[in-house]
PDB file of C-alpha atoms in Angstrom:
ATOM      1  CA  MET A  28     -59.351 132.296  54.065  1.00  0.00           C
ATOM      2  CA  ASN A  29     -62.407 132.935  51.978  1.00  0.00           C
ATOM      3  CA  ALA A  30     -65.655 134.138  53.542  1.00  0.00           C
ATOM      4  CA  GLY A  31     -67.863 131.375  54.826  1.00  0.00           C
ATOM      5  CA  PHE A  32     -64.871 129.056  55.098  1.00  0.00           C
ATOM      6  CA  GLY A  33     -64.671 126.137  57.504  1.00  0.00           C
ATOM      7  CA  GLY A  34     -67.383 123.637  56.669  1.00  0.00           C
ATOM      8  CA  SER A  35     -70.317 126.059  56.496  1.00  0.00           C
ATOM      9  CA  PRO A  36     -72.797 125.882  53.588  1.00  0.00           C
ATOM     10  CA  GLY A  37     -71.186 128.917  51.920  1.00  0.00           C
ATOM     11  CA  MET A  38     -67.679 127.501  52.386  1.00  0.00           C
ATOM     12  CA  ARG A  39     -65.139 128.260  49.649  1.00  0.00           C
ATOM     13  CA  GLN A  40     -61.537 127.158  49.658  1.00  0.00           C
ATOM     14  CA  GLN A  41     -58.755 127.209  47.087  1.00  0.00           C
ATOM     15  CA  ILE A  42     -55.736 124.920  47.381  1.00  0.00           C
ATOM     16  CA  VAL A  43     -52.715 124.514  45.115  1.00  0.00           C
ATOM     17  CA  LEU A  44     -50.658 121.321  45.399  1.00  0.00           C
ATOM     18  CA  SER A  45     -47.151 121.203  43.928  1.00  0.00           C
ATOM     19  CA  GLY A  46     -44.463 118.574  43.517  1.00  0.00           C
ATOM     20  CA  PHE A  47     -42.624 116.438  41.005  1.00  0.00           C
ATOM     21  CA  GLY A  48     -43.840 113.495  38.960  1.00  0.00           C
ATOM     22  CA  GLY A  49     -44.142 110.324  41.010  1.00  0.00           C
ATOM     23  CA  GLN A  50     -44.723 112.077  44.343  1.00  0.00           C
ATOM     24  CA  GLY A  51     -48.469 111.545  44.413  1.00  0.00           C
ATOM     25  CA  ILE A  52     -49.741 115.096  43.843  1.00  0.00           C
ATOM     26  CA  LEU A  53     -52.549 113.835  41.604  1.00  0.00           C
ATOM     27  CA  PHE A  54     -53.454 111.198  44.194  1.00  0.00           C
ATOM     28  CA  LEU A  55     -53.686 113.880  46.911  1.00  0.00           C
ATOM     29  CA  SER A  56     -55.797 116.120  44.700  1.00  0.00           C
ATOM     30  CA  ARG A  57     -58.235 113.312  43.945  1.00  0.00           C
ATOM     31  CA  LEU A  58     -58.301 112.222  47.591  1.00  0.00           C
ATOM     32  CA  LEU A  59     -59.182 115.736  48.762  1.00  0.00           C
ATOM     33  CA  ALA A  60     -61.749 116.115  45.972  1.00  0.00           C
ATOM     34  CA  GLU A  61     -63.394 112.873  47.066  1.00  0.00           C
ATOM     35  CA  ALA A  62     -63.496 114.064  50.692  1.00  0.00           C
ATOM     36  CA  ALA A  63     -65.133 117.311  49.531  1.00  0.00           C
ATOM     37  CA  ILE A  64     -67.745 115.484  47.454  1.00  0.00           C
ATOM     38  CA  ALA A  65     -68.515 113.132  50.357  1.00  0.00           C
ATOM     39  CA  GLY A  66     -68.990 116.235  52.519  1.00  0.00           C
ATOM     40  CA  GLY A  67     -71.563 117.585  50.075  1.00  0.00           C
ATOM     41  CA  PHE A  68     -69.370 120.354  48.672  1.00  0.00           C
ATOM     42  CA  PRO A  69     -69.030 121.174  44.987  1.00  0.00           C
ATOM     43  CA  VAL A  70     -65.440 120.725  43.826  1.00  0.00           C
ATOM     44  CA  LEU A  71     -63.379 121.669  40.776  1.00  0.00           C
ATOM     45  CA  THR A  72     -59.884 120.405  39.987  1.00  0.00           C
ATOM     46  CA  SER A  73     -57.308 121.118  37.326  1.00  0.00           C
ATOM     47  CA  GLU A  74     -53.956 119.434  36.853  1.00  0.00           C
ATOM     48  CA  THR A  75     -50.773 120.220  34.977  1.00  0.00           C
ATOM     49  CA  HIS A  76     -48.581 117.185  34.574  1.00  0.00           C
ATOM     50  CA  GLY A  77     -46.959 117.233  31.145  1.00  0.00           C
ATOM     51  CA  MET A  78     -43.585 115.790  32.183  1.00  0.00           C
ATOM     52  CA  ALA A  79     -44.793 113.993  35.295  1.00  0.00           C
ATOM     53  CA  GLN A  80     -43.468 110.612  34.185  1.00  0.00           C
ATOM     54  CA  ARG A  81     -39.969 112.072  33.871  1.00  0.00           C
ATOM     55  CA  GLY A  82     -39.941 113.756  37.267  1.00  0.00           C
ATOM     56  CA  GLY A  83     -41.150 117.122  35.998  1.00  0.00           C
ATOM     57  CA  VAL A  84     -43.182 119.636  37.965  1.00  0.00           C
ATOM     58  CA  VAL A  85     -46.776 118.649  38.713  1.00  0.00           C
ATOM     59  CA  VAL A  86     -49.333 121.218  39.887  1.00  0.00           C
ATOM     60  CA  SER A  87     -52.926 120.613  40.885  1.00  0.00           C
ATOM     61  CA  HIS A  88     -55.551 123.260  41.598  1.00  0.00           C
ATOM     62  CA  LEU A  89     -58.427 122.304  43.900  1.00  0.00           C
ATOM     63  CA  LYS A  90     -61.424 124.532  44.532  1.00  0.00           C
ATOM     64  CA  VAL A  91     -64.056 123.549  47.072  1.00  0.00           C
ATOM     65  CA  GLY A  92     -67.302 125.510  47.127  1.00  0.00           C
ATOM     66  CA  GLY A  93     -69.189 127.567  44.588  1.00  0.00           C
ATOM     67  CA  PHE A  94     -66.591 128.349  41.926  1.00  0.00           C
ATOM     68  CA  TYR A  95     -66.962 128.531  38.144  1.00  0.00           C
ATOM     69  CA  SER A  96     -63.357 128.089  36.990  1.00  0.00           C
ATOM     70  CA  PRO A  97     -61.018 125.294  38.118  1.00  0.00           C
ATOM     71  CA  LEU A  98     -57.827 127.380  38.063  1.00  0.00           C
ATOM     72  CA  VAL A  99     -56.637 129.264  41.123  1.00  0.00           C
ATOM     73  CA  ARG A 100     -55.522 132.778  40.229  1.00  0.00           C
ATOM     74  CA  ALA A 101     -52.386 134.372  41.636  1.00  0.00           C
ATOM     75  CA  GLY A 102     -52.928 135.708  45.151  1.00  0.00           C
ATOM     76  CA  ARG A 103     -56.091 133.664  45.765  1.00  0.00           C
ATOM     77  CA  ALA A 104     -55.023 130.312  47.254  1.00  0.00           C
ATOM     78  CA  ASP A 105     -55.854 129.694  50.882  1.00  0.00           C
ATOM     79  CA  MET A 106     -53.208 126.963  50.997  1.00  0.00           C
ATOM     80  CA  LEU A 107     -50.180 125.866  49.033  1.00  0.00           C
ATOM     81  CA  LEU A 108     -49.034 122.312  49.779  1.00  0.00           C
ATOM     82  CA  VAL A 109     -45.523 121.728  48.375  1.00  0.00           C
ATOM     83  CA  LEU A 110     -43.882 118.293  48.287  1.00  0.00           C
ATOM     84  CA  LYS A 111     -40.552 119.621  46.969  1.00  0.00           C
ATOM     85  CA  GLU A 112     -39.132 122.753  48.576  1.00  0.00           C
ATOM     86  CA  GLU A 113     -37.640 123.851  45.238  1.00  0.00           C
ATOM     87  CA  ASN A 114     -41.184 124.493  44.001  1.00  0.00           C
ATOM     88  CA  VAL A 115     -41.933 127.188  46.594  1.00  0.00           C
ATOM     89  CA  PRO A 116     -40.536 130.032  44.428  1.00  0.00           C
ATOM     90  CA  LEU A 117     -42.410 128.652  41.396  1.00  0.00           C
ATOM     91  CA  HIS A 118     -45.835 128.599  43.033  1.00  0.00           C
ATOM     92  CA  ARG A 119     -45.669 131.064  45.958  1.00  0.00           C
ATOM     93  CA  GLU A 120     -47.499 133.645  43.815  1.00  0.00           C
ATOM     94  CA  PHE A 121     -50.718 131.637  44.154  1.00  0.00           C
ATOM     95  CA  LEU A 122     -50.977 132.232  47.922  1.00  0.00           C
ATOM     96  CA  ALA A 123     -53.312 134.901  49.251  1.00  0.00           C
ATOM     97  CA  ASP A 124     -52.207 137.233  52.042  1.00  0.00           C
ATOM     98  CA  GLY A 125     -52.588 135.236  55.238  1.00  0.00           C
ATOM     99  CA  GLY A 126     -52.488 131.973  53.282  1.00  0.00           C
ATOM    100  CA  ALA A 127     -50.780 128.857  54.585  1.00  0.00           C
ATOM    101  CA  LEU A 128     -47.698 127.323  52.990  1.00  0.00           C
ATOM    102  CA  ILE A 129     -47.251 123.691  53.990  1.00  0.00           C
ATOM    103  CA  VAL A 130     -43.877 122.502  52.736  1.00  0.00           C
ATOM    104  CA  ASN A 131     -41.775 119.355  52.829  1.00  0.00           C
ATOM    105  CA  ALA A 132     -38.551 120.895  54.124  1.00  0.00           C
ATOM    106  CA  PRO A 133     -36.254 120.483  57.124  1.00  0.00           C
ATOM    107  CA  LEU A 134     -36.521 124.214  57.900  1.00  0.00           C
ATOM    108  CA  PRO A 135     -39.216 126.757  57.010  1.00  0.00           C
ATOM    109  CA  PRO A 136     -38.270 128.568  53.786  1.00  0.00           C
ATOM    110  CA  ASP A 137     -38.644 132.310  53.401  1.00  0.00           C
ATOM    111  CA  ALA A 138     -42.015 132.799  51.730  1.00  0.00           C
ATOM    112  CA  GLY A 139     -42.292 136.523  52.273  1.00  0.00           C
ATOM    113  CA  PRO A 140     -44.598 138.574  54.479  1.00  0.00           C
ATOM    114  CA  GLY A 141     -48.203 137.629  55.104  1.00  0.00           C
ATOM    115  CA  VAL A 142     -47.680 133.870  54.730  1.00  0.00           C
ATOM    116  CA  ARG A 143     -48.062 131.305  57.496  1.00  0.00           C
ATOM    117  CA  VAL A 144     -45.262 128.781  56.860  1.00  0.00           C
ATOM    118  CA  HIS A 145     -45.454 125.233  58.230  1.00  0.00           C
ATOM    119  CA  ALA A 146     -42.488 122.978  57.405  1.00  0.00           C
ATOM    120  CA  LEU A 147     -41.956 119.278  58.034  1.00  0.00           C
ATOM    121  CA  ASP A 148     -39.132 117.080  56.758  1.00  0.00           C
ATOM    122  CA  ALA A 149     -41.562 114.494  55.406  1.00  0.00           C
ATOM    123  CA  ASP A 150     -38.807 112.880  53.312  1.00  0.00           C
ATOM    124  CA  ALA A 151     -36.829 112.008  56.454  1.00  0.00           C
ATOM    125  CA  LEU A 152     -39.943 110.783  58.268  1.00  0.00           C
ATOM    126  CA  ALA A 153     -40.965 108.604  55.335  1.00  0.00           C
ATOM    127  CA  LEU A 154     -37.489 107.059  55.124  1.00  0.00           C
ATOM    128  CA  SER A 155     -37.332 106.400  58.868  1.00  0.00           C
ATOM    129  CA  ALA A 156     -40.770 104.753  58.681  1.00  0.00           C
ATOM    130  CA  GLY A 157     -39.635 102.558  55.778  1.00  0.00           C
ATOM    131  CA  ALA A 158     -42.227 104.166  53.492  1.00  0.00           C
ATOM    132  CA  PRO A 159     -40.345 106.474  51.091  1.00  0.00           C
ATOM    133  CA  HIS A 160     -43.355 106.759  48.778  1.00  0.00           C
ATOM    134  CA  ALA A 161     -45.623 108.020  51.580  1.00  0.00           C
ATOM    135  CA  VAL A 162     -44.293 111.599  51.696  1.00  0.00           C
ATOM    136  CA  ASN A 163     -47.536 112.938  50.211  1.00  0.00           C
ATOM    137  CA  LEU A 164     -49.783 111.413  52.882  1.00  0.00           C
ATOM    138  CA  ILE A 165     -47.376 112.340  55.682  1.00  0.00           C
ATOM    139  CA  LEU A 166     -47.412 115.985  54.572  1.00  0.00           C
ATOM    140  CA  LEU A 167     -51.210 115.955  54.193  1.00  0.00           C
ATOM    141  CA  GLY A 168     -51.590 114.555  57.728  1.00  0.00           C
ATOM    142  CA  PHE A 169     -49.227 117.238  59.027  1.00  0.00           C
ATOM    143  CA  ALA A 170     -51.263 119.925  57.246  1.00  0.00           C
ATOM    144  CA  LEU A 171     -54.561 118.612  58.608  1.00  0.00           C
ATOM    145  CA  ALA A 172     -53.195 118.677  62.161  1.00  0.00           C
ATOM    146  CA  ARG A 173     -51.328 121.978  61.886  1.00  0.00           C
ATOM    147  CA  ILE A 174     -53.997 123.944  59.994  1.00  0.00           C
ATOM    148  CA  GLY A 175     -56.966 122.072  61.435  1.00  0.00           C
ATOM    149  CA  GLY A 176     -59.887 120.551  59.653  1.00  0.00           C
ATOM    150  CA  GLY A 177     -63.613 121.093  59.610  1.00  0.00           C
ATOM    151  CA  ALA A 178     -63.438 124.360  61.563  1.00  0.00           C
ATOM    152  CA  ALA A 179     -63.174 128.021  60.690  1.00  0.00           C
ATOM    153  CA  GLY A 180     -59.741 128.805  59.296  1.00  0.00           C
ATOM    154  CA  GLY A 181     -58.848 125.182  58.596  1.00  0.00           C
ATOM    155  CA  PHE A 182     -59.287 122.602  55.895  1.00  0.00           C
ATOM    156  CA  PHE A 183     -62.784 122.063  54.521  1.00  0.00           C
ATOM    157  CA  CYS A 184     -62.652 118.570  56.043  1.00  0.00           C
ATOM    158  CA  ALA A 185     -61.219 116.877  59.107  1.00  0.00           C
ATOM    159  CA  ALA A 186     -58.714 114.018  59.272  1.00  0.00           C
ATOM    160  CA  GLY A 187     -61.528 111.493  59.787  1.00  0.00           C
ATOM    161  CA  GLU A 188     -63.107 112.488  56.482  1.00  0.00           C
ATOM    162  CA  VAL A 189     -59.771 112.072  54.707  1.00  0.00           C
ATOM    163  CA  ARG A 190     -59.409 108.635  56.326  1.00  0.00           C
ATOM    164  CA  GLU A 191     -62.839 107.660  54.963  1.00  0.00           C
ATOM    165  CA  ALA A 192     -61.931 108.876  51.470  1.00  0.00           C
ATOM    166  CA  LEU A 193     -58.643 106.992  51.704  1.00  0.00           C
ATOM    167  CA  SER A 194     -60.516 103.815  52.684  1.00  0.00           C
ATOM    168  CA  ARG A 195     -62.762 104.176  49.641  1.00  0.00           C
ATOM    169  CA  ARG A 196     -59.804 104.807  47.306  1.00  0.00           C
ATOM    170  CA  GLN A 197     -57.719 101.925  48.692  1.00  0.00           C
ATOM    171  CA  GLY A 198     -60.481  99.329  48.411  1.00  0.00           C
ATOM    172  CA  GLY A 199     -61.655  99.317  52.015  1.00  0.00           C
ATOM    173  CA  GLY A 200     -58.897  97.291  53.642  1.00  0.00           C
ATOM    174  CA  GLY A 201     -55.682  95.357  53.353  1.00  0.00           C
ATOM    175  CA  GLY A 202     -52.027  96.240  53.689  1.00  0.00           C
ATOM    176  CA  ARG A 203     -52.101  99.191  51.297  1.00  0.00           C
ATOM    177  CA  LEU A 204     -54.832 100.881  53.304  1.00  0.00           C
ATOM    178  CA  GLY A 205     -53.039 100.203  56.580  1.00  0.00           C
ATOM    179  CA  ASP A 206     -49.811 101.660  55.213  1.00  0.00           C
ATOM    180  CA  ALA A 207     -51.619 104.725  53.861  1.00  0.00           C
ATOM    181  CA  LEU A 208     -53.429 105.357  57.143  1.00  0.00           C
ATOM    182  CA  SER A 209     -50.170 104.914  59.072  1.00  0.00           C
ATOM    183  CA  ALA A 210     -48.499 107.533  56.868  1.00  0.00           C
ATOM    184  CA  LEU A 211     -51.389 109.964  57.362  1.00  0.00           C
ATOM    185  CA  ASP A 212     -51.287 109.380  61.133  1.00  0.00           C
ATOM    186  CA  LEU A 213     -47.512 109.896  61.228  1.00  0.00           C
ATOM    187  CA  GLY A 214     -47.994 113.327  59.678  1.00  0.00           C
ATOM    188  CA  ILE A 215     -50.837 114.132  62.068  1.00  0.00           C
ATOM    189  CA  ALA A 216     -48.656 113.189  65.049  1.00  0.00           C
ATOM    190  CA  HIS A 217     -45.959 115.625  63.895  1.00  0.00           C
ATOM    191  CA  GLY A 218     -48.463 118.412  63.286  1.00  0.00           C
ATOM    192  CA  THR A 219     -49.956 118.516  66.758  1.00  0.00           C
TER     193      THR A 219
END
């Protein structure tokens, strides 16, 4: 992780999110950016989603802290969150030594040396919960619990801050918010 990481004033974190169109990568990126802004951190994002509507690869770069460019360079990402296991070989190069790979997969894939791999079959969990479109929030909840939030070595924010950002994005209440929070909590439960 970058120096000063973990919620301190000099905190800097780089995250790459990867998936296919329709999986909610852009939603996750915006949700995390909103949590960072609410926490008083500067944030930069960049998205690649040319064929997203046709199920193509979608990649989002998120930088929290004092950065000047929105793109994460190869070997610099603190975390790589992958919603489709097939994307691991495509985007593994972004991870720094000691970085965390959080992947939607039944078994941890081989990501090479120096990578902390955390796998969860979020597809199966989402189906069993009757929420097949909630894979993104389930995997984010898992990552928050497994990596930790708001402390040195973890996410720049804690699960509570993501819940608050989710409440703001989902209009503050109703069934959609309840479903979204349930998905996040399901992931958290499987990450602890």
